[in-house]
Amino acid sequence: MKSSRRLFETLIGNKNNNGIAQQKIRWYYTNRQQTLYSKISPMGDPGTSVTPELDAWLEKGKKVRVAELIRLLHDLRKRKRFSHALEVSEWMNKRGICAFSPTEHAVQLDLIGKVQGIHSAETYFNNLRDQDKTDKTYGALLNCYVGHRRIEKSLSHFQKMKEIGFASSALTYNGIMCLYANKGQYEKVPDILKEMKRNKVSPDNFSYRICINSYGVRSDIEGMEEILKEMVSHPHILMDWNTYSVVANFYIKGGLKDKAIDAMRKCEERLSNKDGLGYNHLISFYARLENKDEVLRLWDLEKSSCKRCINRDYITMLESLVRIGDLNEAEKVLKEWEASGNCFDFRVPNTIVTGYCEKGSVEKAEAMLLDLKKGGRTPTPNSWGNVAEGYLNKGEMVKAKDSMKVALSLFVGSKGWKPNPKVLSVILSWLGDNGDIKDVEDFVGSLRRVVTMDRLMYHALLKSNIKSGKEVDEILSSMKADKIDEDDETKEILGLRHNETN
């Protein structure tokens, strides 16, 4: 999952492929202690409306600077706070803060599509004046269709854009290529690149990169290399590190180590100073090749080039050292992070916790979690879930059960972590055979807060009650109410009642 996320980041690079040309925004700052930006930006709860704050600002007679609002809008979109960004855009339009050009309409249309869906975006587009229906607003609606993965609507709208002469930029074709890629129809991506060239639309870096990726995911290395060769020879393309990173990834997957290293060297040559993301990719790649020396060399280069490493950089480095199996070096990097002054992010130490568990040093993982707790840091459920699995693999069932109970106690809400079903199955089976009623009921009680009652949980309860000579009719009634039928194992467990009586 993490490597897939990094690949996607590499594919998009610094390009905006959302169907709307990014405005070049000059960033304005003020020496005043409180600005409209400083009031709205920290309001992170999407359920809290920002409109009252905007209205109050005007009612107090304070100045509203268009540049500051554009900066705020840009920042909110960048941080994926789309509902707040839409509020700001709608407020600007309603209050007449600035005359909306097709560019502003395109931004608002894009936000409507993200927040309110396709139907609302179509309504907004249809209500625009004819002079505002330009390539920008058409492109924003296309982006909405692409974002919602609506192939028929996307292709129909794309065809209309071609007919009226609005499909003259690479951005439009890139959207269709992304659509096919997101739908898993990678074989159709190269056809769009060919169509671009037939229509005399020059591909950009992203056009080639998404096409290279479409060959790579199909393990067509020869096809990938042909597109790369064409890209390199294109007079208007400036080769960047992102492309060689994508290529290196597929060479590694294909076991082509020498070609991967060559691509990685070309990638490194094109890194600019302070480009931490590029260094992170290279560090991860060399870790996959188990080349510790290169991992350490690039880490030193990143620290000297970027001056300050952020939490993401430390996580990448720690994951790489864990992959290689050098936990001693990972501990040194963790100490560097602790002294860095970066804000606390539990994912950083948790990377080593996971590594300890994978390498069999579960006691060290547990000790680290307990130390973090003493320091006022609350571990996540998955951390203790990993510890539980580690103890289970070592056959230490009591510790596995206790660790899983801690994990269950940390669970909040219905999203995010879910306990490993295989670990639960073993713990429940062991508890049913070895635990007393209180142990089983306590564990099942904690577990049912996280998952729905299932056969394994009922079987554990049945076993413990039968061993203690208790009646199980109530348990069976609950089991039936939950629509869990008795199977052969259930009948075998119920057969224990006769043996216990004897």
Coordinates of C-alpha atoms in Angstrom, one line a residue:
M1 CA 0.0 0.0 0.0
K2 CA 2.7 2.5 1.0
S3 CA 4.8 1.7 -2.1
S4 CA 1.7 2.2 -4.3
R5 CA 1.1 5.5 -2.7
R6 CA 4.7 6.6 -3.4
L7 CA 4.4 5.5 -7.0
F8 CA 1.2 7.6 -7.4
E9 CA 3.1 10.6 -5.9
T10 CA 5.9 10.0 -8.4
L11 CA 3.4 9.8 -11.3
I12 CA 1.8 13.1 -10.5
G13 CA 5.0 14.8 -9.4
N14 CA 4.4 18.5 -9.0
K15 CA 1.8 18.6 -11.8
N16 CA -1.8 19.3 -11.1
N17 CA -3.9 16.7 -13.0
N18 CA -7.2 17.8 -11.7
G19 CA -8.4 19.2 -15.0
I20 CA -7.9 22.9 -14.0
A21 CA -4.8 24.9 -14.9
Q22 CA -3.2 26.0 -11.7
Q23 CA -3.0 29.8 -11.2
K24 CA 0.4 31.2 -10.4
I25 CA -0.4 32.8 -7.1
R26 CA 1.9 35.3 -5.5
W27 CA 1.8 34.7 -1.7
Y28 CA 1.1 37.8 0.4
Y29 CA 1.9 38.0 4.1
T30 CA 1.0 40.6 6.6
N31 CA 2.7 41.8 9.8
R32 CA -0.6 42.1 11.6
Q33 CA -1.1 39.6 14.4
Q34 CA -4.5 38.5 13.1
T35 CA -5.5 38.2 9.5
L36 CA -8.5 36.6 7.8
Y37 CA -6.2 33.8 6.7
S38 CA -5.0 33.2 10.3
K39 CA -8.6 32.9 11.5
I40 CA -9.8 30.5 8.8
S41 CA -6.8 28.3 8.2
P42 CA -6.7 26.6 11.6
M43 CA -10.4 25.6 11.4
G44 CA -9.8 22.0 10.5
D45 CA -13.1 20.5 11.4
P46 CA -15.0 20.0 8.1
G47 CA -18.3 20.1 10.1
T48 CA -17.7 23.6 11.2
S49 CA -18.7 26.3 8.7
V50 CA -16.3 29.1 7.9
T51 CA -18.9 31.4 6.4
P52 CA -19.8 33.0 9.8
E53 CA -16.2 34.0 10.3
L54 CA -16.0 35.5 6.8
D55 CA -19.2 37.4 7.4
A56 CA -18.1 38.6 10.9
W57 CA -14.8 39.9 9.3
L58 CA -16.7 42.1 6.9
E59 CA -19.3 43.2 9.6
K60 CA -16.4 44.5 11.7
G61 CA -15.4 46.7 8.9
K62 CA -12.1 44.9 8.3
K63 CA -10.5 44.9 4.8
V64 CA -10.8 41.9 2.6
R65 CA -7.9 41.4 0.3
V66 CA -8.5 39.4 -2.8
A67 CA -4.9 38.1 -2.8
E68 CA -5.4 36.8 0.7
L69 CA -8.6 35.0 -0.2
I70 CA -6.9 33.4 -3.2
R71 CA -4.1 32.3 -1.0
L72 CA -6.5 30.9 1.5
L73 CA -8.5 29.1 -1.2
H74 CA -5.3 27.6 -2.7
D75 CA -4.1 26.5 0.8
L76 CA -7.5 24.8 1.6
R77 CA -7.5 22.9 -1.7
K78 CA -3.9 21.8 -1.2
R79 CA -4.8 20.4 2.2
K80 CA -7.9 18.7 0.8
R81 CA -10.3 20.8 2.8
F82 CA -12.6 21.0 -0.1
S83 CA -15.8 21.8 1.7
H84 CA -14.2 24.9 3.4
A85 CA -12.6 25.9 0.1
L86 CA -16.0 25.7 -1.6
E87 CA -17.5 27.9 1.2
V88 CA -14.8 30.5 0.6
S89 CA -15.3 30.4 -3.2
E90 CA -19.1 30.7 -2.9
W91 CA -18.7 33.5 -0.4
M92 CA -16.4 35.4 -2.7
N93 CA -18.9 35.1 -5.5
K94 CA -22.0 35.9 -3.5
R95 CA -20.4 39.0 -1.8
G96 CA -18.9 40.2 -5.1
I97 CA -15.4 40.3 -3.7
C98 CA -14.1 39.9 -7.2
A99 CA -15.6 39.4 -10.6
F100 CA -15.5 35.7 -11.4
S101 CA -13.7 35.0 -14.6
P102 CA -13.8 31.5 -16.2
T103 CA -10.8 30.6 -14.1
E104 CA -12.7 31.3 -10.8
H105 CA -15.8 29.5 -12.1
A106 CA -13.6 26.5 -13.0
V107 CA -12.2 26.3 -9.5
Q108 CA -15.7 26.6 -7.9
L109 CA -17.1 23.9 -10.4
D110 CA -14.2 21.6 -9.5
L111 CA -14.9 22.0 -5.7
I112 CA -18.7 21.5 -6.2
G113 CA -17.9 18.2 -8.0
K114 CA -15.7 17.1 -5.1
V115 CA -18.1 18.1 -2.3
Q116 CA -21.6 17.9 -3.8
G117 CA -21.2 15.5 -6.6
I118 CA -21.7 15.3 -10.4
H119 CA -25.3 16.5 -10.6
S120 CA -24.6 19.7 -8.7
A121 CA -21.5 20.3 -10.9
E122 CA -23.5 19.8 -14.1
T123 CA -26.2 22.2 -12.8
Y124 CA -23.6 24.9 -12.0
F125 CA -22.0 24.4 -15.4
N126 CA -25.3 24.6 -17.3
N127 CA -26.2 27.8 -15.5
L128 CA -23.0 29.6 -16.5
R129 CA -23.2 32.4 -19.1
D130 CA -22.0 31.4 -22.6
Q131 CA -18.9 33.6 -22.3
D132 CA -17.9 31.7 -19.1
K133 CA -18.1 28.3 -20.8
T134 CA -14.5 28.1 -21.9
D135 CA -11.8 25.5 -22.1
K136 CA -11.3 26.0 -18.3
T137 CA -14.8 25.4 -17.2
Y138 CA -15.3 22.6 -19.7
G139 CA -12.1 21.1 -18.4
A140 CA -13.3 21.4 -14.8
L141 CA -16.5 19.4 -15.6
L142 CA -14.4 16.8 -17.4
N143 CA -12.3 16.5 -14.3
C144 CA -15.4 16.0 -12.2
Y145 CA -16.5 13.1 -14.5
V146 CA -13.0 11.6 -14.4
G147 CA -12.8 12.0 -10.6
H148 CA -16.0 10.1 -10.2
R149 CA -14.8 7.5 -12.8
R150 CA -17.7 7.9 -15.0
I151 CA -16.4 6.6 -18.3
E152 CA -19.4 7.3 -20.6
K153 CA -19.9 10.9 -19.4
S154 CA -16.2 11.6 -19.5
L155 CA -15.8 10.3 -23.1
S156 CA -19.0 12.1 -24.3
H157 CA -17.8 15.4 -22.7
F158 CA -14.3 14.8 -24.1
Q159 CA -15.8 14.4 -27.6
K160 CA -17.8 17.6 -27.3
M161 CA -14.6 19.4 -26.2
K162 CA -12.8 18.2 -29.3
E163 CA -15.7 19.3 -31.5
I164 CA -15.7 22.9 -30.2
G165 CA -11.9 23.1 -30.1
F166 CA -11.4 23.0 -26.3
A167 CA -9.3 19.8 -26.3
S168 CA -6.1 21.5 -27.4
S169 CA -4.0 20.9 -24.3
A170 CA -2.2 17.9 -22.8
L171 CA -4.2 18.4 -19.6
T172 CA -7.4 17.3 -21.2
Y173 CA -6.0 14.1 -22.7
N174 CA -4.1 13.4 -19.4
G175 CA -7.5 13.3 -17.7
I176 CA -8.8 10.6 -20.0
M177 CA -5.6 8.6 -19.6
C178 CA -6.0 8.9 -15.8
L179 CA -9.6 7.7 -16.1
Y180 CA -8.6 4.5 -18.0
A181 CA -5.7 3.9 -15.5
N182 CA -8.0 4.4 -12.5
K183 CA -10.5 1.9 -14.0
G184 CA -7.7 -0.6 -14.6
Q185 CA -8.0 -0.3 -18.4
Y186 CA -4.3 0.3 -18.8
E187 CA -4.2 -1.1 -22.4
K188 CA -6.2 2.0 -23.6
V189 CA -3.8 4.6 -22.2
P190 CA -1.3 4.4 -25.1
D191 CA -4.1 4.9 -27.6
I192 CA -4.8 8.3 -26.0
L193 CA -1.2 9.3 -26.3
K194 CA -1.3 8.4 -30.0
E195 CA -4.5 10.4 -30.5
M196 CA -2.8 13.4 -28.8
K197 CA 0.0 13.3 -31.3
R198 CA -2.4 12.8 -34.3
N199 CA -4.3 15.9 -33.2
K200 CA -1.0 17.8 -32.9
V201 CA -1.3 18.2 -29.1
S202 CA 2.2 18.0 -27.5
P203 CA 2.4 15.5 -24.7
D204 CA 3.9 16.8 -21.4
N205 CA 5.9 14.9 -18.8
F206 CA 2.8 13.6 -17.1
S207 CA 1.4 12.3 -20.4
Y208 CA 4.5 10.2 -20.9
R209 CA 4.7 9.2 -17.3
I210 CA 1.1 7.8 -17.1
C211 CA 1.8 6.0 -20.4
I212 CA 5.0 4.5 -19.1
N213 CA 3.2 3.4 -16.0
S214 CA 0.4 1.7 -18.1
Y215 CA 3.1 -0.5 -19.8
G216 CA 4.8 -1.2 -16.5
V217 CA 1.8 -2.4 -14.6
R218 CA 1.2 -4.9 -17.5
S219 CA 4.9 -6.0 -17.2
D220 CA 5.5 -4.8 -20.8
I221 CA 9.1 -3.7 -20.2
E222 CA 9.8 -3.4 -23.9
G223 CA 6.8 -1.1 -24.5
M224 CA 7.8 1.0 -21.5
E225 CA 11.3 1.4 -22.8
E226 CA 10.0 2.5 -26.2
I227 CA 7.9 5.3 -24.7
L228 CA 10.8 6.3 -22.5
K229 CA 13.1 6.5 -25.5
E230 CA 10.5 8.6 -27.3
M231 CA 10.2 10.9 -24.3
V232 CA 13.9 11.4 -24.0
S233 CA 14.1 12.4 -27.7
H234 CA 11.2 14.8 -27.5
P235 CA 12.6 18.3 -28.0
H236 CA 10.2 20.0 -25.6
I237 CA 10.4 17.6 -22.7
L238 CA 12.8 18.2 -19.9
M239 CA 13.5 14.8 -18.3
D240 CA 12.8 14.8 -14.5
W241 CA 13.5 12.5 -11.6
N242 CA 9.9 11.4 -11.3
T243 CA 9.9 9.6 -14.7
Y244 CA 13.1 7.7 -13.9
S245 CA 11.7 6.8 -10.5
V246 CA 8.6 5.2 -12.1
V247 CA 10.8 3.3 -14.5
A248 CA 13.2 2.1 -11.7
N249 CA 10.2 0.8 -9.8
F250 CA 9.1 -1.5 -12.6
Y251 CA 12.6 -2.6 -13.3
I252 CA 12.9 -3.7 -9.7
K253 CA 9.6 -5.5 -9.8
G254 CA 10.8 -7.3 -13.0
G255 CA 14.0 -8.4 -11.3
L256 CA 16.1 -6.2 -13.7
K257 CA 18.6 -5.0 -11.1
D258 CA 21.2 -3.5 -13.5
K259 CA 18.6 -1.5 -15.4
A260 CA 17.0 -0.4 -12.2
I261 CA 20.3 0.9 -10.8
D262 CA 20.9 2.8 -14.1
A263 CA 17.5 4.4 -13.9
M264 CA 18.1 5.3 -10.2
R265 CA 21.3 7.0 -11.1
K266 CA 19.6 9.1 -13.7
C267 CA 16.9 9.8 -11.2
E268 CA 19.5 11.0 -8.7
E269 CA 21.2 13.2 -11.3
R270 CA 18.0 15.1 -11.8
L271 CA 17.2 15.7 -8.1
S272 CA 17.2 19.3 -7.1
N273 CA 18.3 20.6 -3.7
K274 CA 15.7 20.2 -0.9
D275 CA 13.8 17.5 -2.9
G276 CA 13.1 15.2 0.0
L277 CA 10.5 13.2 -1.9
G278 CA 12.9 12.2 -4.6
Y279 CA 15.5 11.1 -2.0
N280 CA 12.7 9.1 -0.3
H281 CA 12.0 7.2 -3.5
L282 CA 15.6 6.4 -4.0
I283 CA 16.1 5.2 -0.4
S284 CA 13.1 2.9 -0.7
F285 CA 14.3 1.5 -4.0
Y286 CA 17.8 0.7 -2.7
A287 CA 16.2 -0.9 0.3
R288 CA 14.2 -3.2 -1.9
L289 CA 17.5 -4.1 -3.5
E290 CA 18.9 -4.7 0.0
N291 CA 21.7 -2.2 -0.7
K292 CA 22.4 -0.8 2.8
D293 CA 25.4 1.3 1.7
E294 CA 23.3 3.2 -0.8
V295 CA 20.5 3.7 1.6
L296 CA 22.9 5.3 4.2
R297 CA 24.7 7.4 1.5
L298 CA 21.4 8.8 0.2
W299 CA 20.2 9.5 3.8
D300 CA 23.3 11.5 4.5
L301 CA 22.8 13.4 1.2
E302 CA 19.2 14.1 2.0
K303 CA 20.1 15.5 5.4
S304 CA 22.8 17.8 4.0
S305 CA 20.7 18.9 0.9
C306 CA 17.3 19.4 2.6
K307 CA 18.8 20.9 5.8
R308 CA 15.8 19.7 7.8
C309 CA 14.1 16.3 7.4
I310 CA 10.4 16.1 8.1
N311 CA 8.5 13.1 9.7
R312 CA 7.8 11.6 6.3
D313 CA 11.5 11.4 5.6
Y314 CA 12.2 9.6 8.9
I315 CA 9.4 7.2 8.3
T316 CA 10.8 6.3 4.8
M317 CA 14.3 5.8 6.2
L318 CA 13.1 3.7 9.1
E319 CA 10.9 1.5 6.9
S320 CA 13.9 1.0 4.6
L321 CA 16.2 -0.1 7.5
V322 CA 13.5 -2.4 8.8
R323 CA 13.2 -3.9 5.3
I324 CA 16.9 -4.5 5.2
G325 CA 16.8 -5.9 8.7
D326 CA 19.2 -3.4 10.3
L327 CA 17.3 -2.5 13.5
N328 CA 20.4 -1.2 15.2
E329 CA 20.8 1.5 12.5
A330 CA 17.1 2.2 12.7
E331 CA 17.4 2.9 16.5
K332 CA 20.1 5.5 15.7
V333 CA 17.8 7.2 13.2
L334 CA 15.0 7.2 15.7
K335 CA 17.3 9.0 18.2
E336 CA 18.0 11.6 15.4
W337 CA 14.3 12.1 15.0
E338 CA 13.7 12.5 18.7
A339 CA 16.3 15.2 18.8
S340 CA 15.1 16.9 15.6
G341 CA 12.4 19.0 17.2
N342 CA 9.8 17.7 14.8
C343 CA 6.2 17.4 16.0
F344 CA 5.4 14.0 17.5
D345 CA 4.0 11.5 15.0
F346 CA 3.3 8.1 16.3
R347 CA 4.0 6.5 12.9
V348 CA 7.7 7.2 13.3
P349 CA 8.4 5.1 16.4
N350 CA 5.7 2.6 15.3
T351 CA 7.8 1.8 12.3
I352 CA 10.4 0.3 14.6
V353 CA 7.7 -1.4 16.7
T354 CA 6.5 -3.1 13.6
G355 CA 10.1 -4.1 12.7
Y356 CA 10.7 -5.6 16.1
C357 CA 7.6 -7.7 15.8
E358 CA 8.5 -8.9 12.3
K359 CA 12.0 -9.9 13.5
G360 CA 10.9 -11.7 16.6
S361 CA 12.0 -9.1 19.1
V362 CA 8.4 -8.6 20.5
E363 CA 9.6 -7.8 24.0
K364 CA 11.5 -4.8 22.7
A365 CA 8.4 -3.7 20.8
E366 CA 6.2 -4.0 23.9
A367 CA 8.9 -2.1 26.0
M368 CA 8.9 0.7 23.5
L369 CA 5.1 1.0 23.6
L370 CA 5.1 1.1 27.4
D371 CA 7.8 3.8 27.4
L372 CA 5.8 5.9 25.0
K373 CA 2.8 5.5 27.2
K374 CA 4.8 6.6 30.2
G375 CA 5.8 9.7 28.3
G376 CA 2.2 10.6 27.7
R377 CA 2.0 9.2 24.1
T378 CA -1.0 7.0 23.4
P379 CA -0.1 4.1 21.1
T380 CA -2.4 3.1 18.3
P381 CA -4.5 -0.2 18.3
N382 CA -2.5 -1.6 15.4
S383 CA 0.7 -1.3 17.3
W384 CA -0.5 -3.6 20.1
G385 CA -2.2 -5.7 17.5
N386 CA 1.2 -6.3 15.9
V387 CA 2.6 -7.1 19.4
A388 CA -0.2 -9.6 19.9
E389 CA 0.7 -11.3 16.6
G390 CA 4.3 -11.4 17.5
Y391 CA 3.7 -13.1 20.8
L392 CA 1.3 -15.5 19.1
N393 CA 4.0 -16.5 16.6
K394 CA 6.3 -17.3 19.6
G395 CA 3.6 -19.4 21.1
E396 CA 3.2 -17.1 24.2
M397 CA -0.6 -17.1 24.2
V398 CA -1.3 -15.3 27.5
K399 CA 0.8 -12.4 26.3
A400 CA -0.8 -12.5 22.9
K401 CA -4.3 -12.3 24.5
D402 CA -3.3 -9.5 26.9
S403 CA -1.7 -7.5 24.1
M404 CA -4.8 -7.9 21.9
K405 CA -7.0 -6.7 24.8
V406 CA -4.9 -3.6 25.0
A407 CA -5.3 -3.0 21.3
L408 CA -9.1 -3.5 21.6
S409 CA -9.2 -1.0 24.5
L410 CA -7.6 1.7 22.3
F411 CA -10.1 1.3 19.5
V412 CA -12.2 4.4 18.9
G413 CA -14.9 4.8 16.3
S414 CA -15.9 2.5 13.5
K415 CA -13.1 3.4 11.0
G416 CA -9.5 2.5 10.7
W417 CA -7.9 -0.4 12.4
K418 CA -9.5 -3.9 12.5
P419 CA -7.8 -6.8 14.3
N420 CA -6.2 -9.5 12.3
P421 CA -8.9 -12.3 11.8
K422 CA -6.2 -15.0 11.9
V423 CA -4.8 -13.8 15.2
L424 CA -8.3 -13.5 16.7
S425 CA -9.2 -17.0 15.5
V426 CA -6.1 -18.6 17.3
I427 CA -6.6 -16.5 20.5
L428 CA -10.4 -17.3 20.7
S429 CA -9.8 -21.0 20.1
W430 CA -7.0 -21.1 22.7
L431 CA -9.2 -19.2 25.2
G432 CA -12.1 -21.5 24.7
D433 CA -9.9 -24.5 25.5
N434 CA -7.8 -23.0 28.3
G435 CA -9.5 -19.9 29.7
D436 CA -12.1 -19.6 32.4
I437 CA -15.5 -18.0 31.9
K438 CA -14.3 -14.6 33.2
D439 CA -11.3 -14.5 30.8
V440 CA -13.5 -15.5 27.8
E441 CA -16.3 -13.1 28.6
D442 CA -14.0 -10.2 29.2
F443 CA -12.2 -10.8 25.9
V444 CA -15.4 -11.3 23.9
G445 CA -16.9 -8.3 25.6
S446 CA -13.9 -6.1 24.4
L447 CA -13.9 -7.7 21.0
R448 CA -17.6 -7.1 20.3
R449 CA -17.0 -3.3 20.6
V450 CA -14.9 -3.6 17.5
V451 CA -16.4 -6.4 15.4
T452 CA -19.8 -8.1 15.3
M453 CA -20.4 -11.4 17.1
D454 CA -19.3 -14.3 15.0
R455 CA -19.2 -18.1 15.3
L456 CA -15.6 -18.2 16.8
M457 CA -16.7 -15.8 19.6
Y458 CA -19.7 -17.9 20.4
H459 CA -17.7 -21.1 20.3
A460 CA -15.3 -19.7 22.8
L461 CA -18.2 -18.8 25.1
L462 CA -19.8 -22.2 24.7
K463 CA -16.5 -24.1 25.5
S464 CA -15.8 -22.1 28.6
N465 CA -19.3 -22.4 30.0
I466 CA -19.6 -26.1 29.3
K467 CA -16.2 -26.7 31.0
S468 CA -17.6 -24.9 34.1
G469 CA -20.8 -26.9 34.0
K470 CA -23.0 -23.9 33.1
E471 CA -26.1 -23.9 31.0
V472 CA -25.6 -22.6 27.4
D473 CA -29.2 -22.3 26.2
E474 CA -29.0 -18.5 26.5
I475 CA -25.8 -18.4 24.4
L476 CA -27.4 -20.7 21.8
S477 CA -30.5 -18.4 21.6
S478 CA -28.2 -15.3 21.1
M479 CA -26.3 -17.2 18.4
K480 CA -29.6 -18.1 16.6
A481 CA -30.8 -14.4 16.9
D482 CA -27.5 -13.4 15.2
K483 CA -28.4 -15.8 12.4
I484 CA -25.4 -18.1 13.0
D485 CA -26.5 -21.7 12.5
E486 CA -24.9 -24.6 14.3
D487 CA -22.3 -26.3 12.3
D488 CA -20.4 -29.6 12.9
E489 CA -17.9 -27.9 15.2
T490 CA -20.8 -26.4 17.2
K491 CA -22.3 -29.8 17.6
E492 CA -19.0 -31.2 18.6
I493 CA -18.6 -28.6 21.3
L494 CA -22.1 -29.2 22.6
G495 CA -21.3 -32.9 22.7
L496 CA -18.8 -32.0 25.4
R497 CA -21.7 -31.5 27.9
H498 CA -22.1 -35.2 28.2
N499 CA -18.4 -35.8 28.8
E500 CA -18.2 -33.0 31.4
T501 CA -21.2 -34.6 33.2
N502 CA -19.5 -38.0 33.3

